[in-house]
Coordinates of C-alpha atoms and ligand atoms in Angstrom, one line a residue:
M1 CA 11.0 -24.4 -20.8
P2 CA 13.4 -21.4 -20.8
S3 CA 13.3 -20.3 -17.2
D4 CA 11.7 -17.0 -17.9
S5 CA 8.8 -18.2 -19.1
F6 CA 5.4 -16.9 -18.0
K7 CA 1.5 -17.8 -18.8
A8 CA -0.6 -15.0 -20.2
L9 CA -4.0 -14.6 -21.9
V10 CA -3.2 -13.4 -25.3
L11 CA -5.3 -11.7 -28.1
R12 CA -5.0 -12.1 -31.5
R13 CA -7.2 -11.1 -34.9
P14 CA -6.6 -13.8 -37.6
F15 CA -9.4 -12.6 -39.0
E16 CA -12.6 -10.1 -38.2
T17 CA -13.2 -11.3 -35.0
I18 CA -10.7 -11.2 -31.4
E19 CA -9.3 -14.4 -31.0
A20 CA -8.1 -15.0 -26.9
A21 CA -6.3 -17.6 -25.6
I22 CA -3.9 -18.2 -22.3
E23 CA -0.3 -18.8 -24.0
T24 CA 3.3 -19.5 -22.8
L25 CA 5.6 -16.2 -23.2
T26 CA 9.1 -15.3 -22.6
D27 CA 10.9 -12.3 -21.0
D28 CA 12.0 -11.2 -24.4
N29 CA 8.5 -11.3 -26.1
L30 CA 7.5 -8.0 -23.2
P31 CA 7.6 -5.0 -24.6
E32 CA 10.0 -2.3 -24.0
G33 CA 9.9 -0.4 -20.4
D34 CA 12.5 -0.2 -17.9
V35 CA 11.2 -1.9 -14.7
L36 CA 9.8 -5.7 -14.9
V37 CA 7.2 -6.6 -12.8
R38 CA 6.2 -10.4 -11.5
V39 CA 1.9 -9.4 -11.6
H40 CA 0.5 -11.0 -8.3
Y41 CA -3.3 -9.7 -9.7
S42 CA -4.8 -8.0 -12.0
D43 CA -8.7 -6.7 -12.5
M44 CA -11.2 -6.6 -14.8
G45 CA -13.3 -2.9 -15.8
Y46 CA -15.7 -2.0 -18.3
K47 CA -12.9 -1.0 -21.1
D48 CA -10.9 -4.8 -20.9
G49 CA -14.1 -6.1 -21.9
L50 CA -14.4 -3.6 -24.9
A51 CA -10.4 -4.8 -25.1
I52 CA -11.3 -8.7 -24.8
T53 CA -14.7 -9.1 -27.1
G54 CA -13.5 -5.8 -29.7
A55 CA -17.4 -4.3 -28.5
G56 CA -18.0 -0.7 -28.7
H57 CA -18.1 2.4 -30.8
R58 CA -14.2 2.7 -31.0
Q59 CA -11.4 -0.3 -30.9
I60 CA -9.8 -0.5 -28.3
V61 CA -7.0 -2.5 -29.0
E62 CA -5.6 -2.2 -32.4
S63 CA -2.1 -3.8 -32.8
F64 CA -1.9 -7.7 -32.4
P65 CA -0.7 -10.5 -30.9
F66 CA -1.7 -8.3 -27.5
V67 CA -1.8 -8.9 -23.7
P68 CA -4.8 -6.8 -22.4
G69 CA -5.5 -5.7 -18.4
V70 CA -5.5 -1.9 -18.2
D71 CA -4.8 -2.4 -14.4
F72 CA -2.3 -4.6 -12.2
V73 CA 0.0 -4.8 -9.0
G74 CA 2.8 -6.7 -8.4
I75 CA 6.4 -6.9 -7.2
V76 CA 9.3 -5.2 -8.9
E77 CA 11.3 -8.1 -10.3
E78 CA 14.3 -5.7 -12.5
S79 CA 14.6 -2.3 -12.5
N80 CA 16.6 0.6 -14.5
S81 CA 15.3 3.3 -12.9
D82 CA 15.8 5.3 -9.7
S83 CA 12.2 5.5 -8.6
F84 CA 12.0 1.7 -7.9
K85 CA 14.1 -1.6 -7.2
P86 CA 13.9 -5.3 -7.1
G87 CA 11.1 -6.0 -4.0
D88 CA 8.9 -2.7 -4.6
K89 CA 4.9 -3.5 -4.3
V90 CA 3.3 -1.1 -6.8
I91 CA 0.3 -0.1 -8.8
A92 CA 0.0 -0.4 -12.9
T93 CA -3.2 1.8 -13.9
G94 CA -4.0 3.6 -17.3
W95 CA -1.4 5.2 -19.4
G96 CA -2.5 2.8 -22.5
I97 CA -1.6 0.3 -21.1
G98 CA -4.0 -2.9 -21.9
E99 CA -5.1 -0.4 -24.4
R100 CA -2.0 0.4 -26.5
H101 CA 0.9 -1.3 -24.1
W102 CA 0.9 -5.0 -22.8
G103 CA -1.3 -4.9 -19.7
G104 CA -1.7 -7.1 -16.4
Y105 CA -3.4 -10.6 -17.7
A106 CA -0.1 -12.1 -17.7
E107 CA 2.3 -13.4 -14.6
K108 CA 5.0 -11.0 -16.0
A109 CA 4.4 -7.3 -17.3
R110 CA 7.3 -4.7 -18.3
V111 CA 6.1 -1.2 -18.3
K112 CA 7.8 2.4 -18.0
A113 CA 8.6 3.6 -14.3
E114 CA 6.7 7.3 -14.4
W115 CA 3.2 4.7 -14.9
L116 CA 3.7 3.1 -11.5
V117 CA 2.9 3.6 -8.0
P118 CA 3.9 2.0 -4.9
V119 CA 1.4 0.4 -2.6
P120 CA -0.5 3.1 -0.8
T121 CA 1.2 1.8 3.2
G122 CA -1.7 0.0 4.8
M123 CA -3.3 -1.9 1.7
T124 CA -2.3 -5.0 0.4
M125 CA -2.0 -5.7 -3.1
R126 CA -5.3 -8.0 -3.1
Q127 CA -7.0 -5.5 -1.8
A128 CA -5.1 -2.3 -4.0
M129 CA -6.5 -4.9 -7.3
T130 CA -10.3 -5.5 -5.7
H131 CA -9.9 -1.5 -6.1
G132 CA -8.0 -0.9 -9.5
S133 CA -8.6 2.0 -11.7
A134 CA -13.0 1.7 -10.4
G135 CA -11.9 2.6 -7.0
L136 CA -8.9 5.2 -8.2
S137 CA -11.8 6.9 -10.6
A138 CA -14.1 6.6 -7.4
M139 CA -12.2 8.5 -5.7
L140 CA -11.0 11.2 -8.4
C141 CA -14.5 11.6 -8.5
I142 CA -15.3 12.5 -5.3
N143 CA -12.4 14.8 -4.6
A144 CA -13.3 16.9 -7.8
L145 CA -16.7 17.0 -6.5
E146 CA -15.7 18.5 -3.1
R147 CA -12.8 20.4 -5.4
Y148 CA -15.9 22.3 -6.2
G149 CA -17.5 22.5 -3.1
V150 CA -20.2 19.4 -3.2
A151 CA -19.9 18.8 0.8
A152 CA -20.2 15.8 3.5
G153 CA -24.1 15.5 4.4
S154 CA -25.2 16.5 1.3
D155 CA -26.8 14.1 -1.2
I156 CA -25.3 12.1 -4.1
L157 CA -26.4 10.4 -6.8
V158 CA -24.2 6.8 -8.3
T159 CA -25.4 6.1 -11.5
G160 CA -24.4 2.0 -12.6
A161 CA -24.3 1.9 -9.2
T162 CA -23.9 -2.0 -8.9
G163 CA -20.9 -1.5 -11.5
G164 CA -17.8 -1.7 -10.4
V165 CA -16.9 2.1 -9.9
G166 CA -20.2 2.5 -8.7
S167 CA -19.9 -0.2 -5.6
V168 CA -16.8 1.6 -4.5
A169 CA -18.6 5.2 -5.3
V170 CA -21.5 4.2 -2.8
M171 CA -19.2 2.9 0.1
L172 CA -16.5 6.1 -0.5
L173 CA -19.8 8.5 -0.2
H174 CA -21.7 6.2 2.5
R175 CA -18.3 6.4 4.6
L176 CA -17.5 9.8 4.3
G177 CA -20.7 10.9 5.6
Y178 CA -22.7 12.0 2.2
R179 CA -26.4 10.6 1.8
V180 CA -26.0 7.8 -1.3
F181 CA -28.9 7.5 -3.9
G182 CA -28.4 4.6 -6.3
A183 CA -29.1 4.5 -9.7
T184 CA -29.6 0.7 -10.8
S185 CA -31.5 -1.3 -13.4
R186 CA -31.3 -4.0 -11.6
A187 CA -34.3 -3.5 -8.9
E188 CA -33.6 -6.7 -6.9
E189 CA -30.0 -5.6 -6.1
E190 CA -31.2 -2.6 -3.5
P191 CA -30.5 -5.0 -0.7
Y192 CA -26.8 -5.0 -1.8
L193 CA -26.8 -1.3 -2.8
R194 CA -27.7 -1.1 1.1
A195 CA -25.5 -3.4 2.5
L196 CA -22.8 -0.6 0.8
G197 CA -24.4 2.7 2.6
A198 CA -27.0 3.5 -0.1
D199 CA -29.8 5.6 1.4
E200 CA -32.1 5.5 -1.4
I201 CA -32.8 3.2 -4.7
V202 CA -33.3 5.3 -7.7
L203 CA -34.6 3.2 -10.8
A204 CA -32.3 3.4 -13.6
K205 CA -34.9 3.6 -16.2
D206 CA -36.8 6.6 -14.3
I207 CA -33.4 8.8 -15.3
G208 CA -32.2 7.4 -18.6
D209 CA -35.5 6.0 -20.6
I210 CA -37.3 9.5 -20.5
P211 CA -37.0 11.5 -23.0
A212 CA -34.1 14.0 -21.8
Q213 CA -35.2 17.2 -20.3
P214 CA -34.2 20.7 -20.0
L215 CA -34.6 20.8 -16.4
L216 CA -36.1 18.5 -13.6
P217 CA -36.9 19.1 -9.8
E218 CA -34.1 19.5 -7.8
R219 CA -32.7 15.7 -6.3
W220 CA -29.1 16.0 -5.5
A221 CA -26.2 18.4 -4.6
G222 CA -24.0 16.1 -6.7
A223 CA -23.9 13.1 -9.0
I224 CA -20.8 10.2 -10.4
D225 CA -22.3 9.9 -13.7
N226 CA -21.3 6.2 -15.4
V227 CA -23.5 5.4 -17.6
G228 CA -23.2 9.2 -20.2
G229 CA -26.1 10.0 -23.0
A230 CA -29.3 10.3 -22.0
T231 CA -29.0 9.6 -18.1
L232 CA -26.4 12.3 -17.9
A233 CA -28.6 14.9 -19.5
N234 CA -31.2 14.3 -17.0
V235 CA -28.4 13.9 -13.7
L236 CA -28.0 17.5 -15.1
A237 CA -31.3 18.8 -15.2
S238 CA -31.7 17.3 -12.1
T239 CA -29.0 18.3 -10.0
A240 CA -29.8 21.2 -7.3
Y241 CA -28.8 25.0 -7.7
G242 CA -24.8 24.6 -7.2
G243 CA -24.4 21.4 -7.3
A244 CA -21.7 19.1 -10.0
V245 CA -22.2 16.1 -11.8
A246 CA -18.5 14.6 -11.9
A247 CA -19.0 12.5 -15.6
L248 CA -16.9 9.5 -16.3
G249 CA -18.6 6.6 -18.0
L250 CA -20.4 5.5 -21.1
V251 CA -21.7 3.0 -21.2
G252 CA -25.5 3.6 -22.1
G253 CA -23.7 6.4 -24.5
T254 CA -21.3 8.4 -26.0
N255 CA -23.9 11.2 -27.0
V256 CA -25.6 13.7 -24.4
Q257 CA -27.8 15.8 -25.7
T258 CA -28.4 18.8 -22.9
T259 CA -29.3 22.4 -22.9
V260 CA -27.3 25.2 -21.3
L261 CA -30.3 25.4 -18.8
P262 CA -28.7 23.5 -15.7
F263 CA -25.6 25.6 -16.5
I264 CA -26.8 29.3 -16.6
K265 CA -30.1 28.7 -14.3
R266 CA -29.0 26.3 -11.7
G267 CA -25.4 27.1 -11.6
V268 CA -24.9 23.8 -12.1
A269 CA -20.8 22.2 -12.9
L270 CA -20.1 18.8 -15.4
L271 CA -16.5 17.7 -14.2
G272 CA -15.3 15.2 -16.5
V273 CA -12.7 12.9 -14.7
D274 CA -10.1 10.6 -16.3
S275 CA -8.0 8.4 -14.2
E276 CA -5.6 7.4 -17.4
K277 CA -3.8 10.3 -17.7
C278 CA -4.0 11.9 -14.6
P279 CA -0.9 13.3 -13.1
N280 CA 1.0 10.8 -10.6
K281 CA 1.0 13.6 -7.2
T282 CA -2.8 13.9 -8.0
R283 CA -3.3 9.7 -8.2
I284 CA -1.6 9.1 -5.8
A285 CA -3.3 11.5 -3.1
A286 CA -6.7 10.0 -4.4
W287 CA -5.1 5.9 -3.5
K288 CA -3.9 7.1 0.1
R289 CA -7.3 8.5 0.9
L290 CA -8.7 5.4 -0.5
A291 CA -6.7 3.8 1.9
E292 CA -7.6 5.6 4.8
V293 CA -11.3 5.6 3.7
I294 CA -11.6 1.6 3.5
P295 CA -8.7 0.3 5.1
D296 CA -10.8 -2.6 5.9
G297 CA -10.9 -3.4 2.0
L298 CA -14.2 -3.8 -0.3
P299 CA -16.5 -6.5 1.4
A300 CA -16.6 -10.3 0.4
S301 CA -20.0 -9.6 -1.3
V302 CA -18.4 -6.7 -4.3
I303 CA -15.6 -9.1 -5.1
E304 CA -15.4 -12.1 -7.3
E305 CA -12.5 -13.5 -7.6
I306 CA -11.5 -15.5 -11.1
G307 CA -8.5 -16.8 -12.7
L308 CA -7.2 -16.0 -16.4
D309 CA -8.6 -19.0 -18.5
A310 CA -12.1 -17.3 -16.9
L311 CA -11.7 -13.6 -18.5
P312 CA -13.1 -14.5 -22.3
A313 CA -16.6 -15.3 -20.9
R314 CA -16.1 -12.6 -18.2
A315 CA -15.7 -9.7 -20.7
A316 CA -18.8 -11.1 -22.8
A317 CA -20.8 -10.4 -19.2
I318 CA -19.2 -7.1 -18.3
I319 CA -20.4 -6.1 -21.8
R320 CA -24.2 -7.5 -21.7
G321 CA -23.6 -5.2 -18.0
Q322 CA -24.6 -8.7 -15.9
I323 CA -21.7 -8.5 -13.7
R324 CA -21.8 -6.9 -10.0
G325 CA -19.4 -5.1 -8.2
R326 CA -15.7 -6.2 -8.7
T327 CA -14.1 -8.4 -10.7
L328 CA -10.3 -9.6 -9.3
V329 CA -8.1 -11.5 -11.5
A330 CA -5.4 -14.0 -9.4
V331 CA -3.0 -13.9 -11.8
Ligands
LIG1 N1 -12.5 8.4 -16.5 C1 -12.4 7.2 -15.8 O1 -11.2 7.2 -15.8 C2 -13.0 6.0 -15.9 C3 -11.9 5.3 -15.2 C4 -13.1 3.8 -15.3 C5 -14.0 3.3 -15.8 N2 -14.2 4.2 -16.6 C6 -15.9 3.7 -16.8 O2 -17.0 4.0 -16.0 C7 -17.9 3.3 -16.5 C8 -18.0 2.2 -15.5 O3 -16.9 1.0 -15.3 P1 -17.0 -0.2 -14.4 O4 -15.7 -0.4 -14.8 O5 -17.7 0.3 -13.0 O6 -18.2 -1.1 -15.7 P2 -19.1 -1.7 -14.8 O7 -18.9 -3.0 -14.0 O8 -19.7 -2.5 -15.8 O9 -20.9 -0.8 -14.4 C9 -21.3 -0.6 -15.4 C10 -22.5 -0.6 -14.3 O10 -23.6 0.7 -15.5 C11 -24.7 -0.2 -15.5 N3 -25.6 -0.1 -16.8 C12 -24.4 -0.8 -17.9 N4 -25.2 -1.0 -19.5 C13 -25.7 0.1 -19.2 C14 -26.5 0.6 -20.4 N5 -26.4 -0.2 -21.4 N6 -26.9 1.5 -20.0 C15 -27.1 2.2 -18.8 N7 -26.4 1.6 -17.8 C16 -25.3 0.3 -18.3 C17 -24.5 -1.4 -14.6 O11 -25.0 -1.1 -13.7 P3 -26.7 -0.8 -13.1 O12 -27.3 -2.4 -13.0 O13 -26.6 -0.8 -11.5 O14 -27.4 0.2 -13.8 C18 -23.1 -1.6 -14.6 O15 -23.2 -3.4 -13.4 C19 -17.6 2.4 -17.9 O16 -18.7 3.7 -19.2 C20 -15.8 2.7 -18.2 O17 -15.6 2.9 -19.1 C21 -13.6 5.4 -17.0

């Protein structure tokens, strides 16, 4: 076996459906890039589930063979960039990694230097991947709400609260002094959400399974929405005068039928949040704030650690909405 060989989860599409298997590759198989990283951890978010299963309204991966994994953290082995040197600990999230460019479900990854940010001071590599794109996005949502004027002490709703983004968002908001409403389809997860800091539990069906309303009673000053669809419409309709909703997810659908009334009668703002192409300056600041607000890392109740071989089954489960919290992948 060549000395530069390593293991990876490789997607192939011999016929209509995607097949995923662990294969042995060498450095020559890796795509172009100026930094070679020895991957220590990756994670699994909803988009990784779509990539591995091929589910969803659009095909996430279009070119095969392909190594998925939107996020990874590891140590630089080789670098042709002045920004990083061997031994540096780096995080990769977004920029098409795991969608158009080979990702983190491999012991090695080669990417562009501008897609990497340093692991923030005080954060371990394991902690960085327990947050992953989910934690980064939750932080970006809170930053967006605060830029709009939503302030600590106010009521904030988090939809899809037991999911990866949702769990980190609940914990961050609680630590920052907000009163947190966790909306979940799983009433039995109330103890989990309360332990993370949720003050009130809202049943997802009471928001998402009612016909979209133009205006509903004002219930929260802000919201972080992972769900989209009718849920987002009703979250907007329930947001108090002058509040804002940070929208980042689509697990409940991409079509949102709403009216202008929340915007023109209550001055509510809809803030779009994207972690994939968000500028490095913004993401480095968000990673730093994550390290400051959760210096001790996420609690064990949020994290399930798996290996590369368990990814296909986990992908199917995340698409079915059966995963709680964050999936850490020990590469
Ligand atoms: N814009 C960005 O930059 C960005 C970054 C990261 C993620 N995202 C998106 O954010 C969303 C959440 O990501 P994630 O990684 O946290 O996913 P996740 O771990 O699968 O969590 C999603 C949660 O939403 C709820 N849910 C699942 N299926 C649902 C359905 N059909 N209808 C309503 N609720 C449903 C479930 O929570 P309950 O059981 O508690 O209801 C589930 O745990 C995804 O759409 C993802 O693509 C966007």
